[in-house]
Short mmCIF file of N, CA and C in Angstrom, two decimals:
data_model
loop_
_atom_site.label_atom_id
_atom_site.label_comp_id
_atom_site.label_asym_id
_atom_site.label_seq_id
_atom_site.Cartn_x
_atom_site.Cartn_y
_atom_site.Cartn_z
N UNK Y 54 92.22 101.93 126.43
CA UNK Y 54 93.16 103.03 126.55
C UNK Y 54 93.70 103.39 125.17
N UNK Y 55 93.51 104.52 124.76
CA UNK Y 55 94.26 105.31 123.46
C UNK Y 55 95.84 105.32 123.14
N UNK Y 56 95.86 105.30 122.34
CA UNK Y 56 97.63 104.92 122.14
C UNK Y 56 98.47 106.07 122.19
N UNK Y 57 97.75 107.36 121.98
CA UNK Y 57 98.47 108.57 122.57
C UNK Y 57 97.99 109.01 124.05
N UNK Y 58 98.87 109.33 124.54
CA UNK Y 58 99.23 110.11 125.74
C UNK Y 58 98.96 111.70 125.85
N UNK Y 59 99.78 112.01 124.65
CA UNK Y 59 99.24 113.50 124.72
C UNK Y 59 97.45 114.22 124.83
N UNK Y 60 97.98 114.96 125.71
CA UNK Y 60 97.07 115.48 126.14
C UNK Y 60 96.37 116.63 124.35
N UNK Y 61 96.91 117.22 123.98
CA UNK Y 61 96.74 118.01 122.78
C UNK Y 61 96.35 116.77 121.41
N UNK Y 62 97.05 116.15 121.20
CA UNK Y 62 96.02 115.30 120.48
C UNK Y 62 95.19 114.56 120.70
N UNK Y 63 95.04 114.09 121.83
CA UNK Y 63 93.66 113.68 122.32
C UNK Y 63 92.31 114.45 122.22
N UNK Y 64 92.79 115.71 122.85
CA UNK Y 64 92.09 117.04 122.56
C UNK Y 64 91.48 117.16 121.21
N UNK Y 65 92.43 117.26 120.56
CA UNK Y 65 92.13 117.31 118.65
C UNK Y 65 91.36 115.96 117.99
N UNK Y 66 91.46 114.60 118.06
CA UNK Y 66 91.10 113.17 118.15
C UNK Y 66 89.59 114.14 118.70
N UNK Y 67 89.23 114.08 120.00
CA UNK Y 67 87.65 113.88 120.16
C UNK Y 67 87.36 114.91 119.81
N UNK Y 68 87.61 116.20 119.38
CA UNK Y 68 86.50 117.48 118.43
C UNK Y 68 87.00 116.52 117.34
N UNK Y 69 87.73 116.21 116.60
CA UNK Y 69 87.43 115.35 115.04
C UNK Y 69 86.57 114.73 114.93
N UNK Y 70 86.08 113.66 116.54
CA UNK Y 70 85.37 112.72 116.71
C UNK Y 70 83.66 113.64 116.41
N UNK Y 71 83.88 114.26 117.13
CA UNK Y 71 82.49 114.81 117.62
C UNK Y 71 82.40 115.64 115.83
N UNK Y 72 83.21 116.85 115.22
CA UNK Y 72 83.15 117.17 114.01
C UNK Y 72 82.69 115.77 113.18
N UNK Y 73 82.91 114.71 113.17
CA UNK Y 73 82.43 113.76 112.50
C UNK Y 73 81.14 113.26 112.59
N UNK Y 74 80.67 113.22 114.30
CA UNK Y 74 79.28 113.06 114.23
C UNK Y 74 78.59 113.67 113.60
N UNK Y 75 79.16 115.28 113.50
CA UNK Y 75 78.27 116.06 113.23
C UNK Y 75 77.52 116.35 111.43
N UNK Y 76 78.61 115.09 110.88
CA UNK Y 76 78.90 115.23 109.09
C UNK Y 76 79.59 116.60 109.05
N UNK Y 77 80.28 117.20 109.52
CA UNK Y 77 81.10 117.94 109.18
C UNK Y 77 82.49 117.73 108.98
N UNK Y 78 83.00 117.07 107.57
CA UNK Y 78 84.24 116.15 107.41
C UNK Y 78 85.29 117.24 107.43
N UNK Y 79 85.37 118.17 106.85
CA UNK Y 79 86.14 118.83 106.43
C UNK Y 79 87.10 119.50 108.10
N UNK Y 80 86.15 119.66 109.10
CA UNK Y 80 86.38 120.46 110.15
C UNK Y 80 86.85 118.76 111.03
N UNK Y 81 86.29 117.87 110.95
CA UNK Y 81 86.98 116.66 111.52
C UNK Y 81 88.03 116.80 111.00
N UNK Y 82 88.49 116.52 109.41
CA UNK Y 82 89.78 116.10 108.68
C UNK Y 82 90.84 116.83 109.62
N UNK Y 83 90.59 118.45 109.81
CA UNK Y 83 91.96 119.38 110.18
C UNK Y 83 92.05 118.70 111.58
N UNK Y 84 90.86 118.44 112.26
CA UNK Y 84 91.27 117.88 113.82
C UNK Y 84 91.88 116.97 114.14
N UNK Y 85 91.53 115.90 112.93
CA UNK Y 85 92.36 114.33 113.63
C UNK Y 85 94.04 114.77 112.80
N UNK Y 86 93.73 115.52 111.40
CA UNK Y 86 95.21 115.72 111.23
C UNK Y 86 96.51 116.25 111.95
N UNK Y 87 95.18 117.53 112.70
CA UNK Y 87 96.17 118.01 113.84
C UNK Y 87 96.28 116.91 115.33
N UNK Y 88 96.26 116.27 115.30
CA UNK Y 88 95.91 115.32 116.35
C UNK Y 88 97.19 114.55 116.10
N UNK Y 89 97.40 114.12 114.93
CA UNK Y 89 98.43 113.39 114.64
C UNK Y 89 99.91 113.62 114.09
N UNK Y 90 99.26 115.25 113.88
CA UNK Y 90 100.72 116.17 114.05
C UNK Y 90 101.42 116.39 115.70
N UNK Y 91 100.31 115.92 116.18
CA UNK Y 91 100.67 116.13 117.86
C UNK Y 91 101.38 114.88 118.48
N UNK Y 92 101.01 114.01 117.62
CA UNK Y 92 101.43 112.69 118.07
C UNK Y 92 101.49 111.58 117.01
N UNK Y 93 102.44 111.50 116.21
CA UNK Y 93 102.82 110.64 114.97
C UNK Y 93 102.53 109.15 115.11
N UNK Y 94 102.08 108.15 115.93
CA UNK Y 94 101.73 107.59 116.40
C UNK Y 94 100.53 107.13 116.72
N UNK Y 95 99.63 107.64 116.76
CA UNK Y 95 98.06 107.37 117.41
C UNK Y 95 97.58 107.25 116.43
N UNK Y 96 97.71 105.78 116.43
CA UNK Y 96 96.79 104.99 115.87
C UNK Y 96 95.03 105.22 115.73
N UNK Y 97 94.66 105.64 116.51
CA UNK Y 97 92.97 105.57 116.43
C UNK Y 97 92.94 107.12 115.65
N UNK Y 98 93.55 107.91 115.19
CA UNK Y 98 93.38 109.13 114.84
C UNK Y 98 93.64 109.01 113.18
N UNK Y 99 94.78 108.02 112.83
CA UNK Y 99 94.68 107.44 111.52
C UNK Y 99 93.38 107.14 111.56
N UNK Y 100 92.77 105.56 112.36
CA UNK Y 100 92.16 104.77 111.19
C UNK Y 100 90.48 105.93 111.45
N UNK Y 101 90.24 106.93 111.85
CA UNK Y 101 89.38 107.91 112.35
C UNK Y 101 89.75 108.72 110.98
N UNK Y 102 90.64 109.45 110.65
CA UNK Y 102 90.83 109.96 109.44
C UNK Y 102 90.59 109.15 108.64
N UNK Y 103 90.73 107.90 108.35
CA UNK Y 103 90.84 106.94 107.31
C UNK Y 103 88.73 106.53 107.14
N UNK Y 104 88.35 106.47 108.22
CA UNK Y 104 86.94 106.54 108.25
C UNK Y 104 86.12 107.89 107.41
N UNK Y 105 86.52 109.30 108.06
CA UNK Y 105 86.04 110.33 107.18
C UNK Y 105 86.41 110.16 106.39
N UNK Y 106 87.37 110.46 105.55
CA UNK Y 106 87.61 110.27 103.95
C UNK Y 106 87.05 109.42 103.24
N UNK Y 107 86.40 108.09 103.95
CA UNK Y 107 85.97 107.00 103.11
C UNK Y 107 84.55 107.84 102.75
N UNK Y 108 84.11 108.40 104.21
CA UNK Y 108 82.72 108.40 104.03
C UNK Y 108 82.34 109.72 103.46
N UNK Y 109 83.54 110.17 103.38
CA UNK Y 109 83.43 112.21 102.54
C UNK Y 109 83.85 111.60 100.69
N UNK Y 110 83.97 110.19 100.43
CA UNK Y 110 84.07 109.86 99.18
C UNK Y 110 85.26 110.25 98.98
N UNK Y 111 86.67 110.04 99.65
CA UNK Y 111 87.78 110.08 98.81
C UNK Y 111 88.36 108.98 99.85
N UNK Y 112 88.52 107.71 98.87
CA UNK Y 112 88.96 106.89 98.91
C UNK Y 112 90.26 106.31 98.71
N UNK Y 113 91.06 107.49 98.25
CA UNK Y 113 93.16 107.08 98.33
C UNK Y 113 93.04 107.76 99.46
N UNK Y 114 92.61 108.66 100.08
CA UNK Y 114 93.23 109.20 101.39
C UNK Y 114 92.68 108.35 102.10
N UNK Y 115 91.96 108.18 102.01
CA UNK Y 115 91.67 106.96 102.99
C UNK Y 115 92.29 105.77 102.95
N UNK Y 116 92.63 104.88 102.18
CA UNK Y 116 93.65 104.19 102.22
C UNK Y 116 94.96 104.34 102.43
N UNK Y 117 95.30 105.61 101.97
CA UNK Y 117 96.50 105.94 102.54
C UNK Y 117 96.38 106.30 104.16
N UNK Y 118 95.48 106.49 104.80
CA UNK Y 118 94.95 106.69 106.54
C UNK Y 118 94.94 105.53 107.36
N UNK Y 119 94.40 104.88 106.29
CA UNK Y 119 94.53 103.50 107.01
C UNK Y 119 95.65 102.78 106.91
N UNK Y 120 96.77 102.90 106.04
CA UNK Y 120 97.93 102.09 105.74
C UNK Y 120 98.82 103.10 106.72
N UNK Y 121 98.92 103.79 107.10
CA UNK Y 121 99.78 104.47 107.81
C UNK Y 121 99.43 104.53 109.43
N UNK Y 122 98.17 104.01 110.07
CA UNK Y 122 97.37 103.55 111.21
C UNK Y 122 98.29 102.01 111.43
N UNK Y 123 97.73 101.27 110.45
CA UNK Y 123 98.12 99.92 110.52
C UNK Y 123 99.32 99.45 110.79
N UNK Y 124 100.36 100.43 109.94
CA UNK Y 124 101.64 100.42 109.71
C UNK Y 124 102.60 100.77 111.09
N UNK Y 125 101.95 101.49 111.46
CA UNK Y 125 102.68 101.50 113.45
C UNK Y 125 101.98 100.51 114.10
N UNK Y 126 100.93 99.52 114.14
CA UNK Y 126 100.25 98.32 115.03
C UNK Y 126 99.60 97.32 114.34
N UNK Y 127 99.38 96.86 113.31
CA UNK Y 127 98.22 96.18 112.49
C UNK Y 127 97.55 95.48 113.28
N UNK Y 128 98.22 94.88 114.60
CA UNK Y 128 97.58 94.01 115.83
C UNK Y 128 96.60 94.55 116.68
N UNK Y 129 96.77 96.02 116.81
CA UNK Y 129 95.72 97.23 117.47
C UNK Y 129 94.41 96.82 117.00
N UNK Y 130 94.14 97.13 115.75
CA UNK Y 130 92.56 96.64 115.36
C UNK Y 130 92.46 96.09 114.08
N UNK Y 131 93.22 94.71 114.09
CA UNK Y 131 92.83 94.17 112.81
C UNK Y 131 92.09 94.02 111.66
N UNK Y 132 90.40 94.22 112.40
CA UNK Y 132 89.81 94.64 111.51
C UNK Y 132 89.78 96.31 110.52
N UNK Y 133 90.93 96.98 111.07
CA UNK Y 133 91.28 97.80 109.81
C UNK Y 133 92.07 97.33 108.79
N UNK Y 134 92.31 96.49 109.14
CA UNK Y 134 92.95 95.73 107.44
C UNK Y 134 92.08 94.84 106.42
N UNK Y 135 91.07 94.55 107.15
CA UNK Y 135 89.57 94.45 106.57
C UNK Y 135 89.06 95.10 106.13
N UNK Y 136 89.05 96.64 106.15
CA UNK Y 136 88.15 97.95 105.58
C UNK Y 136 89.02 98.24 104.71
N UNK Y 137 90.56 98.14 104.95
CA UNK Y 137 91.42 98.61 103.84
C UNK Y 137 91.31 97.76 102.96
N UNK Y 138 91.24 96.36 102.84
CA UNK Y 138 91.28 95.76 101.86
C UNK Y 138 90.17 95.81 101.05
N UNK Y 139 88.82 96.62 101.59
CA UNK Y 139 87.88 96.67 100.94
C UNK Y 139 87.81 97.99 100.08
N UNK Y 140 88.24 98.70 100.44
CA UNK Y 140 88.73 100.00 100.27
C UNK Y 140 89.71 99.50 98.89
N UNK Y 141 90.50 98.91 99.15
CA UNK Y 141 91.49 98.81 98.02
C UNK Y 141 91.04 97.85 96.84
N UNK Y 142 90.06 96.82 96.89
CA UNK Y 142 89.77 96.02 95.90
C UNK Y 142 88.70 97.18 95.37
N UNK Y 143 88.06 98.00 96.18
CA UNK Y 143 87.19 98.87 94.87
C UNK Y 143 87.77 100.10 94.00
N UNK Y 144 88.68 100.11 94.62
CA UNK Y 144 89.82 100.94 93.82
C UNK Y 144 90.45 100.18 92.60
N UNK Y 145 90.06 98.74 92.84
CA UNK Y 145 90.86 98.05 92.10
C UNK Y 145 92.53 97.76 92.31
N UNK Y 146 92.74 98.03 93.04
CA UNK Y 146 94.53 97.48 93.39
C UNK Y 146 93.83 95.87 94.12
N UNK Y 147 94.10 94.90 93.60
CA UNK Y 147 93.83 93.69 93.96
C UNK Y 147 95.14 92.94 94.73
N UNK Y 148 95.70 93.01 93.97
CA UNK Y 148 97.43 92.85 94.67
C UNK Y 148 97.71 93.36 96.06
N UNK Y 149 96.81 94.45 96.07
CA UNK Y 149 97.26 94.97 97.95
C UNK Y 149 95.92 94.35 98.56
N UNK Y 150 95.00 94.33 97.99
CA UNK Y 150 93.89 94.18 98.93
C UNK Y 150 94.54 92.94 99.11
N UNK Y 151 94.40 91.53 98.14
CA UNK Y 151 94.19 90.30 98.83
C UNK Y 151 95.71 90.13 99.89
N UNK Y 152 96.78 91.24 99.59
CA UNK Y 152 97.52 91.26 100.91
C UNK Y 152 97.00 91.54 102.46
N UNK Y 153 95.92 92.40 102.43
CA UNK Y 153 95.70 92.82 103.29
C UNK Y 153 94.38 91.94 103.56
N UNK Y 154 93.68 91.04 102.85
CA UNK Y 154 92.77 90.30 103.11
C UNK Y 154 93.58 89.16 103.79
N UNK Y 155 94.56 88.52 103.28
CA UNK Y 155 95.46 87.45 103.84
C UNK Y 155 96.10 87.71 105.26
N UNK Y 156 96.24 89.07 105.35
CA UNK Y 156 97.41 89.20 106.92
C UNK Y 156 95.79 89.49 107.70
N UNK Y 157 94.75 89.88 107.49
CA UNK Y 157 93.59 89.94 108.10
C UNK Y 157 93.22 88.48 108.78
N UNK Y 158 93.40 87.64 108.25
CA UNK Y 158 92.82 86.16 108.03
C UNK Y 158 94.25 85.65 109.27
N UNK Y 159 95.60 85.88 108.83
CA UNK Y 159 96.32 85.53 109.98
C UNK Y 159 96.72 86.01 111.50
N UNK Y 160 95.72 87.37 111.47
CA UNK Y 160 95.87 87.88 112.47
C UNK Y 160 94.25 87.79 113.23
N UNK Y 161 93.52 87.09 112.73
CA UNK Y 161 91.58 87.23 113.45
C UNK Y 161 91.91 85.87 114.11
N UNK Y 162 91.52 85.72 115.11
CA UNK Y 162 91.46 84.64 115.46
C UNK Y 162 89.89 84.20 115.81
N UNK Y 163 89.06 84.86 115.53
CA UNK Y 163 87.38 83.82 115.09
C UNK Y 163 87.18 83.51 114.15
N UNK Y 164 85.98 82.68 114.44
CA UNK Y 164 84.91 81.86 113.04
C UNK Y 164 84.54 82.84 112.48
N UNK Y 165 83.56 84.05 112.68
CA UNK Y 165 82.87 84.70 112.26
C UNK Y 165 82.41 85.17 110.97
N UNK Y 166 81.71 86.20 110.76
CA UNK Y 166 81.20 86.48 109.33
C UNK Y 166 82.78 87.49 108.63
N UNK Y 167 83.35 87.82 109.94
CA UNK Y 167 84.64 88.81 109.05
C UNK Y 167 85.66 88.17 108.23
N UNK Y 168 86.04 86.59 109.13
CA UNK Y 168 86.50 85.69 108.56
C UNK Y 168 86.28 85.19 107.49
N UNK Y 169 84.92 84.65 107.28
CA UNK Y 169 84.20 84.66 105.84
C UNK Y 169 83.84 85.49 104.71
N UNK Y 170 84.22 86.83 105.55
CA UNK Y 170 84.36 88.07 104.31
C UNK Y 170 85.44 88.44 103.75
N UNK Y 171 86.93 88.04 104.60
CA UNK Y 171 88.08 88.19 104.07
C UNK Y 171 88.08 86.92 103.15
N UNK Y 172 87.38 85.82 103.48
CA UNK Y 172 87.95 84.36 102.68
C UNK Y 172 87.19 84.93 101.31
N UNK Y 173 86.01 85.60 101.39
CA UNK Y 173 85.31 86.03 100.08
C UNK Y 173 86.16 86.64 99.03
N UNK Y 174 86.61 87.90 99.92
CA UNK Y 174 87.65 89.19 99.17
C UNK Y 174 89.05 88.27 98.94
N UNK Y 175 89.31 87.25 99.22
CA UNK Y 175 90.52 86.79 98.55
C UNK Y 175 90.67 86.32 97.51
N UNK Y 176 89.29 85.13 97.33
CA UNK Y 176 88.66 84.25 96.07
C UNK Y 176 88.17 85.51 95.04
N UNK Y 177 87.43 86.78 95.25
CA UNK Y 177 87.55 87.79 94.61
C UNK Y 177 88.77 88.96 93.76
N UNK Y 178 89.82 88.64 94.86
CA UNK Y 178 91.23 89.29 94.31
C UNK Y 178 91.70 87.93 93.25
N UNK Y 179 91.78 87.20 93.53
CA UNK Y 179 92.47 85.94 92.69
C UNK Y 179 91.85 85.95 91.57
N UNK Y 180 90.47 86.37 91.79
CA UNK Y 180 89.60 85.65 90.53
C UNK Y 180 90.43 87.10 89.55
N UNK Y 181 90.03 88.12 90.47
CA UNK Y 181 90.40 89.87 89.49
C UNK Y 181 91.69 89.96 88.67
N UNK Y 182 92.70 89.38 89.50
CA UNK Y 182 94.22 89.67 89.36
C UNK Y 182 94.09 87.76 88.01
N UNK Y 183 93.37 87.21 87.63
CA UNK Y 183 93.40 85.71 87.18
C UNK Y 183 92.86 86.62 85.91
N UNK Y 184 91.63 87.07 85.68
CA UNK Y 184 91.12 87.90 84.85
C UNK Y 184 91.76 89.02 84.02
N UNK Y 185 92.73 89.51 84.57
CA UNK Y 185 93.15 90.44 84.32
C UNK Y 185 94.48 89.98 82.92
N UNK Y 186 95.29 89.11 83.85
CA UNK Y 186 96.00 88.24 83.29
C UNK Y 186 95.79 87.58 82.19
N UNK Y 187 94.24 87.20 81.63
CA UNK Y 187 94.13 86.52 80.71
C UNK Y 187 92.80 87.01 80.53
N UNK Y 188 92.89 87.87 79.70
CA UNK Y 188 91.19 88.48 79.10
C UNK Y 188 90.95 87.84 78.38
N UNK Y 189 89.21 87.92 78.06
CA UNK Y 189 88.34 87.69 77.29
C UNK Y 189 88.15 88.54 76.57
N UNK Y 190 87.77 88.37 75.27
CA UNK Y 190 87.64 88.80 74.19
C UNK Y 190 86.36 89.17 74.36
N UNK Y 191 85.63 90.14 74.62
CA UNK Y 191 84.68 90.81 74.81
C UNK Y 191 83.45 91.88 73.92
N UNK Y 192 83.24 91.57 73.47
CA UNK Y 192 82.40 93.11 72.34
C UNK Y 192 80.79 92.76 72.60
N UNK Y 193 80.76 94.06 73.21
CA UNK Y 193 79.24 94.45 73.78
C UNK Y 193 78.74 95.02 72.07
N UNK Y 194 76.98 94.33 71.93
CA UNK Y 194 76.31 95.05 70.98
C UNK Y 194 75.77 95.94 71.90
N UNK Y 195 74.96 96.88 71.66
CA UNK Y 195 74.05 97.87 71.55
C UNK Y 195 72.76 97.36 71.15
N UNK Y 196 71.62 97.39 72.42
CA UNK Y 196 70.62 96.32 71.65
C UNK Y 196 69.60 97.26 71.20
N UNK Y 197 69.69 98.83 70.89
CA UNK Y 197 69.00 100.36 70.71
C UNK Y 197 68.70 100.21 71.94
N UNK Y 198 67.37 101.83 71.70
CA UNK Y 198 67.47 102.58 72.36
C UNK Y 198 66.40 102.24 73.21
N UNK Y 199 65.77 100.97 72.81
CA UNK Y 199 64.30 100.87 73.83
C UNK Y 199 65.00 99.62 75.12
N UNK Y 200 66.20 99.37 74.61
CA UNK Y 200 66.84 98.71 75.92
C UNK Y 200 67.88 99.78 76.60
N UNK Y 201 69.13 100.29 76.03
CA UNK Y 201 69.92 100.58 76.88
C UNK Y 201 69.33 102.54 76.81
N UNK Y 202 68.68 102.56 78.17
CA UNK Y 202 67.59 103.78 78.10
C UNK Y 202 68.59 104.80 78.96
N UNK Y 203 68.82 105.72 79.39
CA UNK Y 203 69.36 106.40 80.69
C UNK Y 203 68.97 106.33 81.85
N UNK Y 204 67.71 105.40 82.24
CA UNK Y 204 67.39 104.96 83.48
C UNK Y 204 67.49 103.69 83.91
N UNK Y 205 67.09 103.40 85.23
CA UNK Y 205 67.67 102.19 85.76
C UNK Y 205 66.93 101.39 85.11
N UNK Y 206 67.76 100.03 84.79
CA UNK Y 206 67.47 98.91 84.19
C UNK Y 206 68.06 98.00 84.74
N UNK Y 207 67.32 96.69 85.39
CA UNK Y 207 68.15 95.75 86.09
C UNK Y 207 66.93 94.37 85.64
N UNK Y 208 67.89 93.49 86.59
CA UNK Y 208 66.63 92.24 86.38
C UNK Y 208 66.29 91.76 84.97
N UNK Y 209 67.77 91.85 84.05
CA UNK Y 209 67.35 90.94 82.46
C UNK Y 209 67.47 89.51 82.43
N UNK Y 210 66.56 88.77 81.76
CA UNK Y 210 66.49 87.84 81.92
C UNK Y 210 65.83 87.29 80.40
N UNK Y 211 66.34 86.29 79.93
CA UNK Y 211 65.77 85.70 79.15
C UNK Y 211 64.38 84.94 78.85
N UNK Y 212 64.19 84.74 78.03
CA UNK Y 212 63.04 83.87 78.26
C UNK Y 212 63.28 82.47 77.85
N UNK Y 213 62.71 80.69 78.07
CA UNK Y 213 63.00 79.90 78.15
C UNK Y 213 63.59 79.21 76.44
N UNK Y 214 62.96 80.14 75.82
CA UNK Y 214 63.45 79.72 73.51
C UNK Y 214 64.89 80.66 73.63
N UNK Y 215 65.28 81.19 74.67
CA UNK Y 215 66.45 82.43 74.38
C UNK Y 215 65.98 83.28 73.02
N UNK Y 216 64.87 83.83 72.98
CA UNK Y 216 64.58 84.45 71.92
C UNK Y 216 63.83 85.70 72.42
N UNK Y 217 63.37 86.18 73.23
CA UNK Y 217 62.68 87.72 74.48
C UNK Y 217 63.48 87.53 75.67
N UNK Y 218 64.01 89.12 75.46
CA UNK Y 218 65.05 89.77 76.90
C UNK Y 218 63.89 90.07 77.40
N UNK Y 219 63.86 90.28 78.25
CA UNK Y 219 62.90 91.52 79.75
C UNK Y 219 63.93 91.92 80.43
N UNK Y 220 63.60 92.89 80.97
CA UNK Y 220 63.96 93.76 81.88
C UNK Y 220 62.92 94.30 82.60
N UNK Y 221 64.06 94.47 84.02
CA UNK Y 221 63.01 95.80 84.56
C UNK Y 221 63.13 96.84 84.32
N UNK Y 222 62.87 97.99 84.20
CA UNK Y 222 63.02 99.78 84.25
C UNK Y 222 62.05 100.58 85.14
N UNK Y 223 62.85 101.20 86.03
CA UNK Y 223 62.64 102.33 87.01
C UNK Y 223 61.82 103.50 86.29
N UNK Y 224 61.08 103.46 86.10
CA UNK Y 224 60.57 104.91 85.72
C UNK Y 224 60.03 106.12 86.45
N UNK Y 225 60.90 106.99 86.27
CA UNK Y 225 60.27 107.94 87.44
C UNK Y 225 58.70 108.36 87.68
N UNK Y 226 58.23 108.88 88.83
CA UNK Y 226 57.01 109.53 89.08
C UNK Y 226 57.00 110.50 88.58
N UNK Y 227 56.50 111.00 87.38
CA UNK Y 227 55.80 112.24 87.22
C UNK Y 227 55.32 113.49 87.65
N UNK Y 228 54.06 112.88 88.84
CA UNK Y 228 53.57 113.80 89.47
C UNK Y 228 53.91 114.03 90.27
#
């Protein structure tokens, strides 16, 4: 059962829903917004806004969708404090995520892999917010131009004298 009653934002909630299937974010966004102008409260219409925005690539409204969902029930669907916190450590606010990784962890009550993904994202905030606190002295060379190329380059690896890098490089198809 949905946490609003109203009949008019419910209304607005499933065309957002359905505008969303359709990848049409922009025409979801006005629906679940109006949905929740109808009913300040309904929860599933936040963390539903908080979903498009993630996936239309704007990621403060979306955290801000989801912190304002959570913020009337966090007990409703816990695992939105799991997406927010993921949401927020790639934003880099580490300080809120591993908050929201920690009240995740006291409110799940399984073993599961979500459990083990919040215990991940916490040892990840600690390590970020530990790092941050006490930098390393850092200075990247430039190794030219036949290493750092404008295409993908992954997979460097030394060789066993530490004396030949390899890499891989993506090179596009041509034809």
């Amino acid at each position: 059962e949905r946490t609003s009653k109203s009949k008019k934002a419910n209304e607005a909630y499933d065309a957002g829903v359905r505008y969303y299937s359709l990848r049409n974010f922009d025409a979801a966004i006005t629906q679940l917004q109006s949905a929740i102008q109808s009913d300040p409260r309904f929860i599933e219409a936040y963390l539903m806004l908080g979903q498009v925005y993630e996936d239309n690539g704007n990621p403060k409204e979306a955290i801000s969708a989801y912190q304002k969902g959570l913020a009337i029930n966090e007990k409703f669907y816990p695992g939105g404090l799991l997406t927010l916190a993921g949401l927020q450590f790639t934003e880099g606010y580490y300080s809120d995520a591993l908050q929201s990784y920690t009240r995740f962890i006291s409110l799940y009550s399984g073993n599961g892999s979500q459990k083990a993904l919040a215990q991940r994202g916490i040892r990840q905030c600690e390590y970020a917010l530990n790092a941050i606190k006490n930098p390393v002295d850092f200075r990247p060379i430039n190794l030219g131009s036949s290493i750092n190329t404008n295409l993908d380059e992954y997979w460097p690896a030394l060789s066993a004298d530490e004396k030949t890098l390899m890499i891989t490089r993506l090179i596009p198809d041509t034809d």
